[in-house]
XYZ file of C-alpha atoms in Angstrom:
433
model
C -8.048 -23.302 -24.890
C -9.954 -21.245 -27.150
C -11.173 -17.299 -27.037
C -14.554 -18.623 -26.460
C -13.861 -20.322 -22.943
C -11.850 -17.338 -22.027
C -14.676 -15.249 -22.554
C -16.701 -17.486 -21.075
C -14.931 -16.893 -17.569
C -14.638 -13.533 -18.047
C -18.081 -13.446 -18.296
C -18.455 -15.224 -15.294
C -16.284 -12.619 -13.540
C -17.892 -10.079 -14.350
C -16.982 -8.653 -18.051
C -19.719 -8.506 -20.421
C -19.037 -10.282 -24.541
C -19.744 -6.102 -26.032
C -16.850 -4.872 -23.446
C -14.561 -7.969 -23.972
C -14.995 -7.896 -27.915
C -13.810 -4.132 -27.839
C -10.528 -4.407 -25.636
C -9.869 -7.816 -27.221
C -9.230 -5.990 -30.798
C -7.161 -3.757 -28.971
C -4.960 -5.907 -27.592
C -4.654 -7.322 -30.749
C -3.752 -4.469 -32.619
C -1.042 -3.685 -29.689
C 0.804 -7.090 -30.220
C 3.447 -5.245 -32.399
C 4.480 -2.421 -29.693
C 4.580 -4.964 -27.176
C 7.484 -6.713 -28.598
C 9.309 -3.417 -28.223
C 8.438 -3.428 -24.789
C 9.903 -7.017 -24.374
C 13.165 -6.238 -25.879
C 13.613 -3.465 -23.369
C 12.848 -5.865 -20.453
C 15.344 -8.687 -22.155
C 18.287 -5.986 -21.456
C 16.903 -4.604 -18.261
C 16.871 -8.602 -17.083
C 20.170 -9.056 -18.560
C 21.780 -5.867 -17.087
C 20.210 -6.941 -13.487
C 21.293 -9.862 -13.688
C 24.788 -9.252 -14.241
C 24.804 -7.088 -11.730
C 23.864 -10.261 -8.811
C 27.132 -11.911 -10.587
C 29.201 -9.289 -10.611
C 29.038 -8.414 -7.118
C 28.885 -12.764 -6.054
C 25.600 -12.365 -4.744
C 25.752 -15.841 -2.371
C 23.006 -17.920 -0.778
C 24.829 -16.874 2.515
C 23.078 -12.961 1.251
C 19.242 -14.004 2.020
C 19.959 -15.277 5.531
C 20.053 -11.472 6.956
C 20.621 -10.542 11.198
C 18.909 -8.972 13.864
C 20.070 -6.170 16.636
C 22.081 -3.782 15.317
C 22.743 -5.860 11.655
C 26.367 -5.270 12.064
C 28.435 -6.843 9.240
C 25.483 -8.183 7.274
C 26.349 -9.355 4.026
C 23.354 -9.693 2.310
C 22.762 -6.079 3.270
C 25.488 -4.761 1.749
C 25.902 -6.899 -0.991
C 22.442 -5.154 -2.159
C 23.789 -2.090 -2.100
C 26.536 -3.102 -4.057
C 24.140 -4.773 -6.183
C 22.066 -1.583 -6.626
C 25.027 0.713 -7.400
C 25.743 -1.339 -10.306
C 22.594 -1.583 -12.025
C 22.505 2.239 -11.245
C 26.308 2.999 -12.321
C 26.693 5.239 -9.009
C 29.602 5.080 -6.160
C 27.268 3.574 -3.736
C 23.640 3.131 -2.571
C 21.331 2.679 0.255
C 18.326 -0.369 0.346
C 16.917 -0.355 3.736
C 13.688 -1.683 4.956
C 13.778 1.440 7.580
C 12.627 3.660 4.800
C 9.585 3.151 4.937
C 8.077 4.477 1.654
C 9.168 6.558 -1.476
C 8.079 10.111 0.270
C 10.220 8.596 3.435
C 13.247 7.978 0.500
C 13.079 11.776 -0.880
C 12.833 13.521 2.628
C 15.996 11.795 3.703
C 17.497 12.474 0.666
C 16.692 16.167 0.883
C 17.181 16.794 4.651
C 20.572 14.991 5.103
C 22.128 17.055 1.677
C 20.720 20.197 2.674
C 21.577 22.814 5.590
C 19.663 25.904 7.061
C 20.842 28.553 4.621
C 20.315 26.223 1.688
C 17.776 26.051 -1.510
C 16.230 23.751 -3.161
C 14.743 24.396 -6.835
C 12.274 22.521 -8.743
C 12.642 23.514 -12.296
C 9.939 21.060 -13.947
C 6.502 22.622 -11.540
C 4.692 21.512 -8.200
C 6.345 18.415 -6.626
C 4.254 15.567 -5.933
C 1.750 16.305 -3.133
C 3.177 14.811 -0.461
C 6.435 16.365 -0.498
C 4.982 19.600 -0.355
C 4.934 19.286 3.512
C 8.111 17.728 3.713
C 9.434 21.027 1.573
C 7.441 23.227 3.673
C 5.532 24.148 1.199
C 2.206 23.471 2.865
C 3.317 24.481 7.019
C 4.342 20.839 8.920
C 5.847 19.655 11.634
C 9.756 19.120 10.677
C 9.814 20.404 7.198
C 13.055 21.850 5.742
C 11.635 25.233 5.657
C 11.432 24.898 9.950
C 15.138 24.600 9.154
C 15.964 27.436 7.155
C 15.701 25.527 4.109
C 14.080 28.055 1.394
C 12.872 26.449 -2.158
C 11.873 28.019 -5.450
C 10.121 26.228 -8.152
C 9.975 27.359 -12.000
C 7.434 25.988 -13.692
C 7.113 23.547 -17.227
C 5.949 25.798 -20.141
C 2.529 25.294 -21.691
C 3.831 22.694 -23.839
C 5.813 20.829 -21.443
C 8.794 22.017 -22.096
C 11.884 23.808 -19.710
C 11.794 27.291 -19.076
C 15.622 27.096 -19.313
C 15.785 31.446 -19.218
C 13.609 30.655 -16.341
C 15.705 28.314 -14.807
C 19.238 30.469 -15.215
C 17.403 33.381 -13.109
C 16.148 30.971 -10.096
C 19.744 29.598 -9.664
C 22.221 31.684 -7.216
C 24.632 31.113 -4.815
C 22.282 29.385 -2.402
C 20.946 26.891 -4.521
C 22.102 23.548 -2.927
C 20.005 20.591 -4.326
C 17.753 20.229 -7.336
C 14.729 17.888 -7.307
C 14.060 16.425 -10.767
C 10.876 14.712 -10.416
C 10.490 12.099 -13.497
C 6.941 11.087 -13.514
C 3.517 13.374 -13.326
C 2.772 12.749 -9.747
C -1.408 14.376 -9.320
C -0.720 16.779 -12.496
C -1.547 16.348 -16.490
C 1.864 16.994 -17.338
C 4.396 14.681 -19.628
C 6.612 12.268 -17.453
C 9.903 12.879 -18.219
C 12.059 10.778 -20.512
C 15.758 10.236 -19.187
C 17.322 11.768 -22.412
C 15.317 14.638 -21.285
C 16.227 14.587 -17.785
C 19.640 14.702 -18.737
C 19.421 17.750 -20.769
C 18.199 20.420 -17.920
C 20.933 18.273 -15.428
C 23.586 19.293 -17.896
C 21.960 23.161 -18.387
C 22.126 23.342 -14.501
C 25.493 22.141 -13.715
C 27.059 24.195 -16.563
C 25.459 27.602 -14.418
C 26.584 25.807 -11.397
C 28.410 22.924 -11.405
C 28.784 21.771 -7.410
C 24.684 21.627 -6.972
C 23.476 18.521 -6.262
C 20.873 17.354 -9.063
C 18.800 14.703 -7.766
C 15.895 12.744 -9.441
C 12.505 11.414 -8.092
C 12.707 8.470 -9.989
C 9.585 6.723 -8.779
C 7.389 4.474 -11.295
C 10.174 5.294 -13.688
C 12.691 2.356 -12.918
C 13.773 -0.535 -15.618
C 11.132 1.686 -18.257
C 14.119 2.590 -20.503
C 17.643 1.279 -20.728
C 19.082 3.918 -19.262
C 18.695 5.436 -15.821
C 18.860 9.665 -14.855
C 22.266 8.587 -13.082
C 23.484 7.774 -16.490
C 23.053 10.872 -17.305
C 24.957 13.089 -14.474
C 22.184 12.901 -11.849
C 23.521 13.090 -8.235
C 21.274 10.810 -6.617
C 18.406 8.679 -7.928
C 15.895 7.778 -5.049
C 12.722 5.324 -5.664
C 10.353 3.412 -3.492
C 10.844 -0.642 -3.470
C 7.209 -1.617 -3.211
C 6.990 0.489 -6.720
C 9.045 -0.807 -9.867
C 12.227 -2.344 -8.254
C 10.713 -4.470 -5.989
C 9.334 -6.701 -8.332
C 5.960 -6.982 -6.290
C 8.032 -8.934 -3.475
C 9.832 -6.508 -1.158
C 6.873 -5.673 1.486
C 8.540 -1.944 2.449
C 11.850 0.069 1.602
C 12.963 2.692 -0.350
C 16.560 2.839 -2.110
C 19.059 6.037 -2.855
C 21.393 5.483 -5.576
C 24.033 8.469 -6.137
C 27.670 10.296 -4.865
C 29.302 8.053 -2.526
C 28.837 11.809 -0.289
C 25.511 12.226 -0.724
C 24.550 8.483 0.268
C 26.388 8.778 3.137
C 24.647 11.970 4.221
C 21.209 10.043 4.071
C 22.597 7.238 5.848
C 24.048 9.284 9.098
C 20.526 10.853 8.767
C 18.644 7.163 8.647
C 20.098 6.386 11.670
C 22.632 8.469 13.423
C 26.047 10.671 13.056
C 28.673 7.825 13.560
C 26.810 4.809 12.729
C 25.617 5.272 9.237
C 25.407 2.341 7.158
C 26.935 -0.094 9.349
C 23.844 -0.639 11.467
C 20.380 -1.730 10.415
C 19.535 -5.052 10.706
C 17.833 -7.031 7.717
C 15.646 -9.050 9.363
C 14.880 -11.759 7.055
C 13.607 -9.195 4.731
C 16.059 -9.717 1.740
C 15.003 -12.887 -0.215
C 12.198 -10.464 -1.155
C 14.243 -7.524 -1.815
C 16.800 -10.115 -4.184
C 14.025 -11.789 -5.929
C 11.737 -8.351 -6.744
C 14.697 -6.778 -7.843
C 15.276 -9.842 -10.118
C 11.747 -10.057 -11.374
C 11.617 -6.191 -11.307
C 12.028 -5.361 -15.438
C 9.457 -8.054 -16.608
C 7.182 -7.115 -13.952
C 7.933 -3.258 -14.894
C 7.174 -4.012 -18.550
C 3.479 -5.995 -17.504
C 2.474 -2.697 -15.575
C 3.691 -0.816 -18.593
C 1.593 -2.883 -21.654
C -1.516 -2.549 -19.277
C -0.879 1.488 -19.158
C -0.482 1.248 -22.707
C -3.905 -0.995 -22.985
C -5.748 1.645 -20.825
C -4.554 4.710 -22.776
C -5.863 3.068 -26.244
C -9.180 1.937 -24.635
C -10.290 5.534 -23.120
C -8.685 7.229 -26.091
C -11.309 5.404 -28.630
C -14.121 5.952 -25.729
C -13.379 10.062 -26.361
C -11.436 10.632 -22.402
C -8.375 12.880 -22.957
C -5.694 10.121 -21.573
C -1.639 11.208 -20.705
C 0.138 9.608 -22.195
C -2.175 9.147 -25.532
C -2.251 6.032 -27.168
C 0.608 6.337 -29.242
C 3.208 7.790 -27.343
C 6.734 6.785 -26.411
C 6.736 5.900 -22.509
C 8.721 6.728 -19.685
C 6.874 5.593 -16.665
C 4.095 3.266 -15.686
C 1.072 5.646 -14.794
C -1.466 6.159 -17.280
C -3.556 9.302 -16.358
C -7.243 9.632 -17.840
C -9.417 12.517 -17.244
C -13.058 11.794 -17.071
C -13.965 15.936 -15.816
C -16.634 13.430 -13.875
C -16.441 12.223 -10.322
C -18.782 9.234 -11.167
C -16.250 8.170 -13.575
C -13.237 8.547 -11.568
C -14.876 6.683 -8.851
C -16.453 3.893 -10.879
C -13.062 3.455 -12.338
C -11.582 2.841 -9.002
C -14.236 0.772 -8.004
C -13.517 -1.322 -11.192
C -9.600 -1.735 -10.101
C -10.582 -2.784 -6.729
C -13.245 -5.487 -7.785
C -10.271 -6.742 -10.357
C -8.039 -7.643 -7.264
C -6.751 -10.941 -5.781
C -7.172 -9.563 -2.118
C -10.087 -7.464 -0.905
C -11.964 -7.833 -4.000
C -15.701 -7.637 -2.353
C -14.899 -4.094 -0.910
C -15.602 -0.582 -2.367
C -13.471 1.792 -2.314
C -14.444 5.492 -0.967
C -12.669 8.946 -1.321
C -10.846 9.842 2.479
C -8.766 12.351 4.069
C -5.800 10.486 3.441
C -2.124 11.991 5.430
C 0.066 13.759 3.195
C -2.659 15.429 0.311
C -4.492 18.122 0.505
C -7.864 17.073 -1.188
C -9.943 13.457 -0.563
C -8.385 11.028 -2.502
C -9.680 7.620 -3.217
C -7.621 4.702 -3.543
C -8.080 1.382 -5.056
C -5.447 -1.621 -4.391
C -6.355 -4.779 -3.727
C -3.397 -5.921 -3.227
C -0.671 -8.713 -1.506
C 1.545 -5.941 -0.312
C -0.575 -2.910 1.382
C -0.264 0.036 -0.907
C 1.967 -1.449 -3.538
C 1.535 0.639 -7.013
C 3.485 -2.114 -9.052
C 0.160 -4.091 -7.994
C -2.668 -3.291 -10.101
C -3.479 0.017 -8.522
C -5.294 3.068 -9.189
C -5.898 6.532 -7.180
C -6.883 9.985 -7.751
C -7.508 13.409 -5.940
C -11.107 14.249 -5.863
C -10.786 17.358 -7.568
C -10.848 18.666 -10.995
C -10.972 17.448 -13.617
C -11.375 14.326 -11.886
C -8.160 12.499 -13.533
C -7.565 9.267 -12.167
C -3.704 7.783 -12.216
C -3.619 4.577 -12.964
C -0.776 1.736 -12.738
C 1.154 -1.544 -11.754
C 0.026 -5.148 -12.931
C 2.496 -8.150 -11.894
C 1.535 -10.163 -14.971
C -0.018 -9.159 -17.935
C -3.024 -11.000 -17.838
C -4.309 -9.393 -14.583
C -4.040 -6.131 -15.897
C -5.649 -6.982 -19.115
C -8.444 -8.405 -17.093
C -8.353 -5.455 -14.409
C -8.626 -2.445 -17.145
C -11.853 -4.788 -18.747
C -13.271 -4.514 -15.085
C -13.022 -0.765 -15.427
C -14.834 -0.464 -18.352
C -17.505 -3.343 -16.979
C -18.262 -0.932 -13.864
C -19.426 1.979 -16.097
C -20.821 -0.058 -18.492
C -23.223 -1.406 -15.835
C -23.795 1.863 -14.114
C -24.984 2.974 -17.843
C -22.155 5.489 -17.735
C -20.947 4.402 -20.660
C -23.335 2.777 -23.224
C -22.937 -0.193 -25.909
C -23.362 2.244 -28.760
C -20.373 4.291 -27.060
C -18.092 1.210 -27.830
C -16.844 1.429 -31.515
């Protein structure tokens, strides 16, 4: 098939020949990075897949119980299988945590005791932990339970405030909450070599706290994981990078054979732990996303890489630029326009497999503290390793964008984007170089 009957669907979805010309040379001139990209997904595939032989994952594993789930196989062989692609003492993969803010609250509130601290030394945590912390008053947050926190925020140019740092940590501090990527905020995601360096500042001021590492949307992007690098606990969402685009709900903690156990007593109750929790036919997904997880990581992370070079040549200030080494899968863009962040949106959305015809709006959504508008059309409700895009209706109007199971959706999906606000005459022709 030739370029002209691709463009000739395209068109007939909904991408004009002007728009397609301009991200077409684009891709083009990305071809060479790409390959990097590939290579890292060859050893994250390889390294994954060792880890199912290693630990003998069986056909007997996908079969999974019901009731309590005691002695299920499958169950625990994840775990096992989990621990080893993380290099940790043990892990927990359970469809009873129900998202990635569901994974860090149980992480936090079954390592931490009234008395305790927790610190944030890289800013603002993402905004929906900001109830669980207490941060913003809720129902059940740590700081009900005598949990106080202290954050210290990144420099102006991204970097540590290490003297910072030293003065926040006394004898109370407990737990330390790394978060890798941006979350809402125009800051640089965090590399793992990076990650590593402020673990091993902290735990040379105080060696038994407990460094632990939101490590959502940052999964199978590098070789190397923040456990590899003396992180306590690594904790993630499975309908994000390690489920592949298969697991339908779950969450995972990687980390200190201790601290796992802590969030499992707290999952489901002192004495039971992580012998009960039935699998419920759930774990053919959870085997096969994990399996597919690094080449379907490394789709979401060329179409990032696409977006940022497209807005970067249309004039939007995009994080990470164009050029930059990556480290996650979210592409921010600031358009200091509502229209735009909304149009984009509204692009992503009309891009999708499921719900395609519907327009996304800006809603009080549980959790933030501004509207935020949300654009997924996807097979697994709110999945953000599905082409997926969202943004707090506030300024400067950045939206985050992210996810793509296969390269050619995404390709097609950022096009969309552009094909929105070239229609709405928010961007012109003569705007396209």
């Amino acid at each position: 098939m030739g370029n002209n009957e691709l463009k000739a669907i395209y068109k007939s979805m909904g991408i004009s020949e002007a728009v397609y010309d301009f991200c077409d040379k684009i891709w083009e001139d990305l071809k060479p990075r790409f390959e990097k990209i590939k290579e890292i997904s060859d050893y994250n595939q390889a390294k994954v897949l060792k880890a199912m032989q290693d630990n003998k994952v069986s056909e007997a594993c996908l079969l999974g119980t019901t009731g309590y789930g005691y002695n299920d196989i499958g169950r625990d062989k994840l775990e096992a299988v989990y621990a080893s692609i993380f290099h940790t003492e043990d892990a927990l993969v359970r469809p009873q945590i129900t998202c990635g803010t569901h994974a860090l609250a149980l992480a936090l509130m079954s390592n931490l005791r009234p008395g305790d601290e927790l610190m944030s030394p890289v800013g603002k945590p993402y905004d929906t932990l900001e109830e669980v912390i207490g941060i913003r008053p809720s129902k059940g947050s740590l700081a009900e339970y005598g949990v106080s926190y202290k954050q210290v925020d990144l420099l102006p140019d991204g970097s540590f405030d290490f003297e910072g740092i030293r003065k926040a940590i006394s004898e109370k501090t407990k737990l330390v909450t790394i978060q890798r990527s941006k979350g809402y905020q125009t800051r640089p995601t965090l590399s793992v070599e990076r990650i590593g360096e402020v673990i091993k500042f902290i735990k040379d001021i105080k060696p038994d706290v407990i460094c632990m590492v939101d490590n959502c949307y940052g999964e199978f992007v590098q070789t190397i994981e923040p456990t590899d690098v003396g992180a306590d606990m690594v904790v993630g969402s499975l309908i994000k990078n390690p489920g592949g685009g298969l697991a339908p709900i779950g969450g995972y903690i990687a980390g200190k054979k201790e601290c796992v156990e802590n969030a499992a007593y707290r999952l489901t109750s002192p004495g039971l732990g992580k012998e009960v929790g039935a699998s419920l036919g759930i774990l053919p997904q959870f085997y096969q996303g994990l399996f597919l997880a690094p080449n379907v990581t490394a789709n979401a992370l060329m179409g990032a890489i696409f977006a940022a070079n497209i807005y970067e040549k249309l004039g939007f200030s995009v994080l990470p630029n164009g050029r930059e080494e990556r480290y996650d899968i979210i592409q921010a863009i600031t358009f200091n326009d509502p229209d735009l962040l909304v149009s984009f949106c509204e692009g992503i959305q009309a891009a999708a497999p499921v719900d395609s015809y519907v327009t996304p709006e800006p809603w009080d959504m549980p959790g933030y503290d501004s509207q935020v508008i949300m654009a997924a059309g996807a097979f697994v409700s709110g999945s953000s390793i599905e082409l997926s895009a969202d943004g707090p209706l506030r300024e400067p109007y950045s939206v985050f964008f992210q996810g793509g199971l296969t390269w050619q959706h995404v390709k097609y999906g950022i096009m969309k984007t552009l094909s929105v606000m070239y229609n709405k005459g928010l961007v012109k022709c003569t705007d396209l170089p």
